[in-house]
Coordinates of C-alpha atoms and ligand atoms in Angstrom, one line a residue:
M245 CA 20.8 31.0 -32.4
V246 CA 23.6 33.7 -31.9
V247 CA 22.9 37.1 -32.2
G248 CA 25.1 40.1 -32.9
D249 CA 28.0 38.3 -32.9
F250 CA 30.1 35.0 -33.9
A251 CA 31.1 32.2 -31.7
I252 CA 34.1 31.2 -30.4
E253 CA 34.7 27.4 -30.9
L254 CA 35.6 24.9 -27.9
D255 CA 35.7 21.4 -27.1
T256 CA 34.9 21.3 -23.6
V257 CA 33.7 24.3 -21.7
V258 CA 33.8 24.2 -18.0
I259 CA 31.4 26.4 -16.0
G260 CA 32.7 27.5 -12.4
A261 CA 36.7 27.4 -11.3
G262 CA 36.0 25.6 -7.8
P263 CA 37.6 22.1 -6.9
G264 CA 35.3 20.6 -9.2
G265 CA 35.7 23.3 -12.1
Y266 CA 39.4 23.5 -12.3
V267 CA 40.3 20.3 -11.8
A268 CA 37.5 19.2 -14.5
A269 CA 39.6 21.4 -16.6
I270 CA 43.2 20.4 -16.0
R271 CA 42.1 16.5 -17.0
A272 CA 39.9 17.3 -19.6
A273 CA 43.3 19.5 -21.2
Q274 CA 45.3 16.0 -20.4
M275 CA 43.1 14.0 -22.3
G276 CA 44.2 16.1 -25.2
Q277 CA 41.1 18.7 -25.2
K278 CA 40.8 22.3 -25.9
V279 CA 39.3 23.6 -22.8
A280 CA 38.2 26.9 -21.4
I281 CA 37.1 27.4 -17.9
I282 CA 34.7 30.2 -17.1
E283 CA 34.3 31.9 -13.7
R284 CA 32.1 34.9 -12.2
E285 CA 34.1 35.6 -9.0
F286 CA 37.2 34.2 -8.0
I287 CA 39.4 31.0 -9.2
G288 CA 39.5 28.2 -6.8
G289 CA 35.3 28.8 -6.0
V290 CA 34.2 28.8 -2.2
C291 CA 36.3 26.0 -1.2
L292 CA 39.9 27.8 -1.5
N293 CA 38.3 31.5 -1.0
V294 CA 35.6 31.0 1.6
G295 CA 35.3 27.7 2.6
C296 CA 37.9 25.3 3.5
I297 CA 41.2 26.5 3.0
P298 CA 40.2 30.0 5.0
S299 CA 38.2 28.0 7.7
K300 CA 41.3 25.7 8.4
A301 CA 43.8 29.2 8.4
L302 CA 41.4 30.6 11.1
I303 CA 41.4 27.0 13.1
A304 CA 44.9 27.3 13.2
A305 CA 45.3 30.4 14.3
G306 CA 42.9 29.7 17.3
H307 CA 44.6 26.3 18.1
H308 CA 48.0 28.8 18.1
Y309 CA 46.2 31.3 20.5
Q310 CA 45.2 28.5 22.8
E311 CA 48.4 27.0 23.3
S312 CA 50.3 30.3 23.8
I313 CA 47.7 30.7 26.5
D314 CA 48.2 27.5 27.8
S315 CA 50.6 25.0 27.4
T316 CA 51.5 24.6 31.6
L317 CA 51.1 20.8 30.9
F318 CA 54.3 20.9 29.0
G319 CA 56.0 23.0 31.7
V320 CA 55.5 25.8 29.4
T321 CA 54.4 29.3 30.7
T322 CA 54.0 32.5 29.1
K323 CA 53.5 36.2 29.8
E324 CA 51.2 38.6 28.3
V325 CA 49.8 36.7 25.5
A326 CA 48.2 38.8 22.7
I327 CA 46.4 38.2 19.4
D328 CA 46.4 40.4 16.7
F329 CA 43.5 39.7 14.8
E330 CA 44.2 42.2 11.5
K331 CA 47.3 39.9 11.2
T332 CA 45.6 36.8 11.3
Q333 CA 43.4 37.9 8.8
A334 CA 46.0 39.4 6.3
W335 CA 47.9 36.2 6.6
K336 CA 44.7 34.1 6.3
D337 CA 44.3 36.1 3.3
N338 CA 47.8 37.1 1.7
Q339 CA 49.5 34.0 2.5
V340 CA 46.9 31.4 2.5
V341 CA 44.3 31.6 0.3
K342 CA 46.1 33.7 -2.5
S343 CA 49.1 31.2 -2.4
L344 CA 46.8 28.6 -3.3
T345 CA 44.6 30.3 -5.8
T346 CA 47.2 32.3 -8.0
G347 CA 48.7 28.3 -7.8
V348 CA 45.4 27.1 -9.4
G349 CA 45.6 29.9 -11.8
M350 CA 49.3 29.0 -13.1
L351 CA 48.2 25.1 -12.9
L352 CA 45.2 25.9 -15.3
K353 CA 47.4 28.0 -17.6
K354 CA 50.3 25.3 -17.7
N355 CA 48.0 22.6 -18.7
K356 CA 46.9 25.4 -21.8
V357 CA 43.1 25.7 -20.1
E358 CA 42.0 29.5 -21.1
I359 CA 40.7 31.2 -18.1
I360 CA 37.3 33.2 -19.5
E361 CA 35.9 36.0 -16.8
G362 CA 32.4 36.6 -16.6
E363 CA 29.0 34.8 -16.0
A364 CA 27.8 32.0 -17.8
F365 CA 24.6 31.4 -19.1
F366 CA 23.4 28.7 -21.7
V367 CA 21.8 29.6 -24.7
D368 CA 21.6 26.1 -25.9
D369 CA 22.9 22.7 -25.5
H370 CA 25.9 23.4 -27.4
T371 CA 25.9 27.4 -26.9
L372 CA 26.8 29.4 -24.0
R373 CA 26.9 33.3 -23.3
V374 CA 29.3 34.8 -21.3
I375 CA 28.6 38.0 -19.6
H376 CA 31.3 40.6 -18.3
P377 CA 31.2 44.0 -17.1
D378 CA 32.0 45.1 -19.9
S379 CA 31.9 42.6 -22.9
A380 CA 30.0 39.4 -23.9
Q381 CA 30.9 36.9 -26.0
T382 CA 28.9 33.4 -27.6
Y383 CA 30.9 30.0 -27.5
S384 CA 30.2 27.0 -29.2
F385 CA 30.8 23.9 -27.5
N386 CA 31.1 19.7 -28.2
H387 CA 30.7 19.2 -24.0
A388 CA 30.2 21.2 -21.1
I389 CA 31.0 20.2 -17.4
V390 CA 29.1 22.4 -15.0
A391 CA 30.6 23.0 -11.4
T392 CA 28.9 26.5 -10.3
G393 CA 28.9 25.1 -6.5
S394 CA 26.5 26.3 -4.2
R395 CA 25.6 29.4 -1.6
P396 CA 24.5 29.7 1.8
I397 CA 20.9 29.2 2.5
E398 CA 19.1 32.7 4.2
I399 CA 16.3 31.9 6.6
P400 CA 13.8 34.0 7.0
G401 CA 14.1 36.5 9.8
F402 CA 18.1 36.5 9.3
K403 CA 18.7 38.7 5.9
F404 CA 22.5 38.5 5.7
A405 CA 23.5 42.3 6.4
G406 CA 25.7 44.3 9.0
R407 CA 25.8 42.0 12.3
V408 CA 23.6 38.8 10.6
L409 CA 26.4 37.2 8.6
D410 CA 26.9 34.3 6.6
S411 CA 29.7 31.8 6.6
T412 CA 32.1 34.3 4.6
G413 CA 30.9 37.4 7.0
G414 CA 32.1 35.0 9.8
L415 CA 35.1 34.1 8.1
N416 CA 36.2 37.6 7.3
L417 CA 35.2 39.3 10.6
K418 CA 37.7 42.3 11.2
E419 CA 37.3 42.0 14.7
I420 CA 36.9 38.7 17.5
P421 CA 33.5 38.8 18.4
K422 CA 33.2 39.4 22.5
K423 CA 30.1 37.4 22.0
F424 CA 29.0 35.3 19.0
V425 CA 25.8 33.2 18.2
I426 CA 26.0 30.5 15.4
I427 CA 22.5 29.6 13.8
G428 CA 23.1 26.1 12.8
G429 CA 25.2 23.1 14.4
G430 CA 26.6 21.3 10.9
V431 CA 29.9 20.8 10.2
I432 CA 30.7 24.5 9.0
G433 CA 28.9 26.3 12.1
A434 CA 30.8 23.8 14.4
E435 CA 34.0 24.3 13.3
L436 CA 33.7 28.4 13.2
G437 CA 32.4 28.1 16.7
G438 CA 35.0 26.2 17.5
A439 CA 37.6 28.4 15.8
Y440 CA 36.0 31.6 17.2
A441 CA 36.1 29.9 21.0
N442 CA 40.0 29.2 20.7
L443 CA 39.9 32.7 19.8
G444 CA 38.6 34.0 22.3
S445 CA 35.2 34.4 21.6
E446 CA 31.8 33.3 23.7
V447 CA 30.0 31.0 21.7
T448 CA 26.2 30.0 21.6
I449 CA 25.2 27.4 18.8
I450 CA 21.5 27.4 18.4
E451 CA 20.8 24.0 16.3
G452 CA 17.1 23.1 15.1
S453 CA 17.7 19.2 15.6
P454 CA 18.5 17.4 18.7
S455 CA 21.9 17.2 18.1
I456 CA 24.9 19.3 16.9
L457 CA 27.0 17.5 14.0
P458 CA 24.0 15.3 12.8
T459 CA 25.8 13.6 10.1
Y460 CA 28.0 12.0 12.6
E461 CA 27.9 8.9 15.3
K462 CA 26.8 9.9 18.6
D463 CA 29.8 8.8 20.3
M464 CA 31.8 10.8 18.3
V465 CA 29.8 14.3 18.6
K466 CA 30.1 13.3 22.7
V467 CA 33.9 14.0 22.4
V468 CA 33.5 17.5 20.7
L469 CA 30.7 18.5 23.1
D470 CA 33.3 17.7 25.8
D471 CA 35.6 19.8 24.2
F472 CA 32.8 22.6 23.9
A473 CA 32.0 21.9 27.5
K474 CA 35.4 22.8 28.3
K475 CA 35.9 25.9 26.0
G476 CA 32.6 27.3 27.5
V477 CA 30.6 27.0 24.1
K478 CA 26.8 26.9 25.1
V479 CA 25.1 24.3 22.5
V480 CA 21.0 24.7 22.7
T481 CA 19.3 22.3 20.4
S482 CA 16.0 21.4 19.0
A483 CA 15.7 25.0 19.2
L484 CA 14.1 27.5 16.3
A485 CA 15.8 29.9 15.6
K486 CA 12.9 33.4 14.8
E487 CA 14.8 36.3 13.9
A488 CA 17.4 38.7 14.3
I489 CA 17.5 42.2 15.3
D490 CA 20.4 44.3 14.5
N491 CA 20.9 47.0 17.2
G492 CA 23.5 49.0 15.7
D493 CA 26.5 48.0 17.8
S494 CA 24.9 44.4 18.6
V495 CA 22.5 41.9 17.6
T496 CA 19.5 40.4 19.3
V497 CA 18.5 36.6 18.4
K498 CA 15.3 35.3 18.9
Y499 CA 14.5 31.8 19.1
Q500 CA 12.4 29.1 20.8
V501 CA 13.4 26.4 23.0
D502 CA 11.2 24.0 25.1
G503 CA 7.7 25.7 23.7
Q504 CA 9.5 29.3 25.6
E505 CA 10.9 32.2 23.9
A506 CA 14.4 33.3 24.6
T507 CA 16.6 35.9 23.6
I508 CA 20.3 36.2 23.1
T509 CA 22.6 39.4 22.4
A510 CA 25.8 39.4 20.7
D511 CA 28.1 41.0 18.5
Y512 CA 27.7 39.0 15.7
V513 CA 25.2 36.3 14.3
M514 CA 26.0 33.6 11.7
V515 CA 23.6 31.4 9.6
T516 CA 25.4 28.5 9.0
V517 CA 22.1 26.0 8.0
G518 CA 22.9 24.7 4.6
R519 CA 23.9 25.5 1.0
R520 CA 21.6 25.8 -2.0
A521 CA 22.9 24.6 -5.2
N522 CA 23.9 27.6 -8.1
T523 CA 21.6 26.0 -11.0
D524 CA 18.6 28.7 -11.0
D525 CA 20.4 31.7 -12.8
L526 CA 22.4 30.0 -15.4
G527 CA 19.8 29.4 -18.4
L528 CA 19.9 25.3 -17.5
E529 CA 16.4 25.0 -18.9
Q530 CA 17.4 26.3 -22.6
A531 CA 19.7 23.8 -23.2
G532 CA 17.1 21.3 -21.9
I533 CA 19.1 20.0 -18.7
E534 CA 16.8 18.6 -15.6
I535 CA 16.6 20.2 -12.5
G536 CA 15.4 18.0 -9.3
E537 CA 14.8 18.4 -6.1
R538 CA 16.4 21.3 -4.0
G539 CA 17.7 22.8 -7.4
L540 CA 20.3 19.6 -7.7
I541 CA 20.8 18.5 -11.1
P542 CA 20.0 14.4 -11.7
V543 CA 23.2 12.9 -13.5
D544 CA 24.3 9.3 -14.2
S545 CA 27.4 7.4 -13.2
Q546 CA 29.7 9.6 -15.2
G547 CA 28.3 12.8 -14.3
R548 CA 26.1 13.1 -17.5
T549 CA 22.6 15.0 -17.2
N550 CA 19.6 13.7 -19.2
V551 CA 21.3 16.1 -21.8
A552 CA 24.3 13.7 -23.4
N553 CA 27.0 16.4 -24.1
I554 CA 26.7 18.5 -20.8
F555 CA 28.0 17.0 -17.6
A556 CA 27.5 18.2 -13.7
I557 CA 29.5 17.8 -10.8
G558 CA 30.3 19.0 -7.1
D559 CA 27.8 20.6 -4.8
I560 CA 25.0 20.7 -7.7
V561 CA 24.9 17.3 -7.5
A562 CA 23.3 15.2 -5.0
G563 CA 25.3 14.0 -2.2
A564 CA 27.5 15.6 0.5
S565 CA 28.9 19.2 -0.5
L566 CA 32.6 18.3 0.1
A567 CA 35.8 19.9 -2.0
H568 CA 36.9 16.0 -2.8
K569 CA 34.0 14.8 -3.9
A570 CA 33.7 17.4 -6.5
S571 CA 37.4 17.0 -7.8
Y572 CA 36.5 13.1 -7.6
E573 CA 33.6 13.8 -9.7
A574 CA 35.4 16.4 -12.2
K575 CA 37.8 13.6 -12.8
I576 CA 35.6 11.1 -13.8
A577 CA 33.5 13.4 -15.9
A578 CA 36.5 14.8 -18.0
E579 CA 37.7 11.0 -18.4
A580 CA 33.8 9.9 -19.7
I581 CA 34.1 12.8 -22.2
A582 CA 37.5 11.6 -23.4
G583 CA 35.6 8.2 -23.9
K584 CA 37.2 6.3 -20.9
K585 CA 35.3 3.8 -19.5
V586 CA 34.7 5.2 -16.0
V587 CA 32.3 5.3 -13.4
V588 CA 31.9 7.2 -9.9
D589 CA 32.0 4.8 -7.3
Y590 CA 31.5 6.8 -3.2
K591 CA 32.2 3.4 -1.0
A592 CA 35.2 4.9 0.1
M593 CA 34.4 8.8 0.1
P594 CA 35.7 10.6 3.5
A595 CA 34.1 13.0 5.4
V596 CA 36.0 15.4 8.0
A597 CA 34.7 17.9 10.6
F598 CA 37.8 19.8 11.8
T599 CA 36.9 20.7 15.2
D600 CA 38.5 19.7 18.4
P601 CA 39.2 17.2 18.2
E602 CA 38.7 16.1 14.4
L603 CA 36.0 13.9 13.6
A604 CA 36.6 11.8 10.5
S605 CA 34.3 8.9 8.9
V606 CA 34.7 6.6 5.4
G607 CA 32.6 4.0 4.6
M608 CA 29.8 2.8 6.5
T609 CA 28.7 2.6 10.3
V610 CA 27.5 -0.5 12.3
A611 CA 23.9 1.1 11.9
E612 CA 24.0 1.5 8.0
A613 CA 25.9 -2.0 7.5
K614 CA 22.8 -3.8 9.9
A615 CA 20.3 -1.6 7.3
A616 CA 21.8 -3.0 4.1
S617 CA 21.5 -6.6 5.4
I618 CA 25.4 -6.6 6.1
E619 CA 26.7 -9.1 8.9
A620 CA 29.0 -6.3 10.8
K621 CA 30.8 -5.7 14.0
G622 CA 32.2 -2.5 15.0
Y623 CA 36.0 -2.3 16.9
K624 CA 36.8 0.4 18.7
F625 CA 40.1 1.7 20.6
P626 CA 40.9 4.6 22.2
F627 CA 43.5 7.4 21.3
A628 CA 44.6 7.2 25.6
G629 CA 46.2 4.0 24.8
N630 CA 48.6 5.4 22.2
G631 CA 51.9 6.5 23.1
R632 CA 51.8 9.2 20.5
A633 CA 48.6 10.8 21.2
I634 CA 49.7 10.6 25.4
S635 CA 53.3 12.5 24.4
L636 CA 50.9 15.0 22.6
G637 CA 48.7 15.3 25.1
K638 CA 45.5 14.7 23.0
T639 CA 44.4 11.7 24.4
E640 CA 40.3 12.4 23.5
G641 CA 38.9 10.1 21.3
F642 CA 38.9 6.6 19.4
V643 CA 38.9 4.8 16.5
R644 CA 36.2 2.5 14.9
L645 CA 36.5 -0.1 12.5
V646 CA 33.8 -1.6 11.0
T647 CA 34.4 -5.1 9.5
T648 CA 32.4 -7.8 8.4
V649 CA 31.6 -10.6 10.3
D650 CA 32.4 -13.6 8.3
D651 CA 36.1 -12.8 6.9
N652 CA 36.5 -9.3 9.0
V653 CA 36.5 -7.1 5.4
I654 CA 36.9 -3.3 6.6
I655 CA 34.1 -1.5 5.5
G656 CA 33.5 1.4 7.2
A657 CA 35.5 3.8 10.0
Q658 CA 35.1 6.7 12.5
I659 CA 38.0 8.5 14.1
A660 CA 37.1 10.9 16.6
G661 CA 40.5 12.4 17.7
V662 CA 43.7 14.4 16.8
G663 CA 44.8 14.1 13.2
A664 CA 41.8 12.2 12.2
S665 CA 41.6 14.0 9.1
D666 CA 44.6 12.6 7.7
M667 CA 44.4 9.2 9.5
I668 CA 41.3 8.6 7.6
S669 CA 42.8 8.4 4.4
E670 CA 44.5 5.0 4.8
L671 CA 41.0 3.5 6.0
A672 CA 39.9 4.8 2.6
L673 CA 42.4 3.1 0.9
A674 CA 41.6 -0.1 2.8
I675 CA 37.9 0.4 2.0
E676 CA 38.8 0.8 -2.0
S677 CA 40.8 -1.8 -2.4
G678 CA 38.8 -4.3 -0.4
M679 CA 41.4 -4.9 2.3
N680 CA 40.4 -6.9 5.6
A681 CA 41.5 -6.0 9.2
E682 CA 44.6 -8.6 8.8
D683 CA 46.2 -6.3 5.8
I684 CA 45.9 -3.2 8.4
A685 CA 47.2 -5.8 11.2
L686 CA 50.2 -7.0 8.9
T687 CA 51.4 -3.6 8.1
I688 CA 54.0 -2.0 10.1
H689 CA 53.0 1.1 11.2
P690 CA 55.5 3.5 12.7
H691 CA 56.4 3.7 16.3
P692 CA 55.1 6.2 18.1
S693 CA 52.5 7.5 15.6
L694 CA 48.7 7.8 15.7
G695 CA 48.6 5.1 12.9
E696 CA 49.6 2.7 15.4
I697 CA 45.9 3.1 16.4
T698 CA 44.8 2.1 12.9
M699 CA 46.7 -0.8 13.3
D700 CA 45.8 -1.8 17.3
T701 CA 41.8 -1.3 16.2
A702 CA 42.5 -3.9 14.0
E703 CA 44.2 -6.2 15.9
L704 CA 41.3 -5.9 18.4
A705 CA 39.1 -7.0 15.8
L706 CA 41.0 -9.9 14.8
G707 CA 41.0 -10.8 18.4
L708 CA 44.3 -10.4 18.7
P709 CA 44.9 -6.9 21.0
I710 CA 48.1 -6.3 22.4
H711 CA 47.8 -2.6 23.7
I712 CA 44.1 -3.3 25.2
Ligands
FAD206 C1 32.7 27.6 5.3 C2 33.1 26.3 4.5 C3 34.1 25.5 4.7 C4 34.2 24.7 4.1 N1 34.9 23.5 4.6 C5 35.8 22.6 3.7 C6 36.1 21.1 4.0 O1 37.2 21.4 5.2 N2 36.2 20.4 3.4 C7 35.4 20.0 2.5 O2 35.6 19.1 1.9 N3 34.7 20.9 1.5 C8 34.5 22.4 2.4 N4 33.3 23.3 2.7 C9 32.6 22.6 0.8 C10 33.2 23.0 -0.4 O3 33.8 24.1 -0.2 C11 32.4 22.5 -1.6 O4 31.8 21.5 -1.3 C12 32.9 23.1 -2.7 O5 33.7 24.4 -2.9 C13 32.4 22.5 -3.5 O6 33.0 22.7 -5.2 P1 32.4 23.1 -6.4 O7 33.3 23.1 -7.6 O8 31.3 22.7 -6.7 O9 31.7 24.2 -6.3 P2 32.6 25.8 -5.7 O10 33.7 26.0 -5.0 O11 31.1 26.6 -4.9 O12 33.0 26.8 -7.4 C14 31.9 27.3 -8.2 C15 32.2 28.3 -8.9 O13 31.5 28.8 -9.6 C16 31.3 29.7 -10.1 N5 30.1 30.3 -10.9 C17 29.1 30.0 -10.2 N6 28.1 30.5 -11.2 C18 28.5 30.7 -12.4 C19 28.2 31.2 -13.3 N7 27.0 31.2 -14.5 N8 29.3 31.4 -14.5 C20 30.6 31.4 -14.0 N9 30.8 31.0 -12.9 C21 30.4 30.6 -12.0 C22 31.5 30.3 -8.6 O14 32.2 31.8 -9.0 C23 32.6 29.8 -8.2 O15 34.0 29.9 -8.3 C24 33.1 24.2 3.0 C25 32.3 25.6 2.9 C26 32.7 26.3 3.4 C27 31.0 27.5 2.9

């Protein structure tokens, strides 16, 4: 089984230190296990290094720039606004990303989790080999949690190199592109498209399906499309991206729309058409772990694979690729290993797009409730009816509550509007705890706050609206 060296024994080993892996390692250590985490590239994984966090930093920089250029609504005028993008990137890398990843490293150490640098491969269902550029070591383990995440999908004709970028390339640009083409108008494409448009780029999004942000309700997407129209972001839908030609100092993108061939030349093209699970070069078959469709690992309600002592979490299992989903599954898997009777329950799993304005959803839409034969209704209250939104100058959007017809139980919510990413948590809690509209309506919300829109929507659902 083990050749050439002796195996170091571990209780629980975690592979991958993203928001799935590092959370799993800490929770397993809290449960009293001897834990090691193996990471081949960066503590914090995609999310902290080249995903959630740096993208939000660029989005914030774009907002600051736009507000500096135009705050005339508030009587503020400015002269000669400039952006030093090198400084923006240095702030993002050194102050935002680094402080978080260093913090995660410290948390791991504080919880006595051993950090092993290198790439892990399964030798069998109780043995791993870790390869480092200048060393290799074998470990035996009782339990493993696989949290190896995902990587950008490359499409034919768009090989990542030079001016053809994946999302990481898009985040790490040294200059703000004058013209920027994005293939794929999902959450990542729409967020970064909006960020670069705010930073001054002329952005074109080429999307294969009939709408951008297809996982969100049409009326939510319309609020973002209205903003894109104001920003001058061009959105081409039902279009087939065919090829990118790197001209050295520019890139020409060929695509097909309405049966016609079209081309656009830009400084860079970024392809964000989805991500593929990192399950193909890990030796999973040597441990007997089944791999399902699209490289995802089938797991039970505790995250256990078909091999009883090995768990899988995060982007490598079914469901949305979201950091908080990975962390949630991490805690369940670690606690299951410790013998706790825990199972996943996704009914209150929020999703957010950090567009302008933000979109956030949790639970069911009216259509999903109907498909599940639940009699439900949606109640929608506009941001324009809220004092805080008006005083912020951000009145676009709405809150919708989806409640059951017979007893007003909240089963879903969709928010399009400023602060949606924070507002959605109250509704996730409401769904998780089985609250009804009356519970929200009876909760005193501070004035003036965006949270009052949620209370107003609940009152609307009860037929007692004050502000509409
Ligand atoms: C641009 C962008 C923006 C995003 N924004 C958001 C957002 O706002 N909110 C949100 O919820 N999600 C967001 N996501 C998605 C989020 O980043 C992922 O869902 C999340 O990182 C998944 O966590 P994970 O732990 O499963 O995997 P990852 O974060 O991918 O971590 C996996 C880790 O495993 C390591 N690894 C892989 N194979 C091995 C091996 N064999 N040996 C050792 N180590 C290995 C990798 O190096 C990596 O560090 C974004 C993603 C991108 C790309």
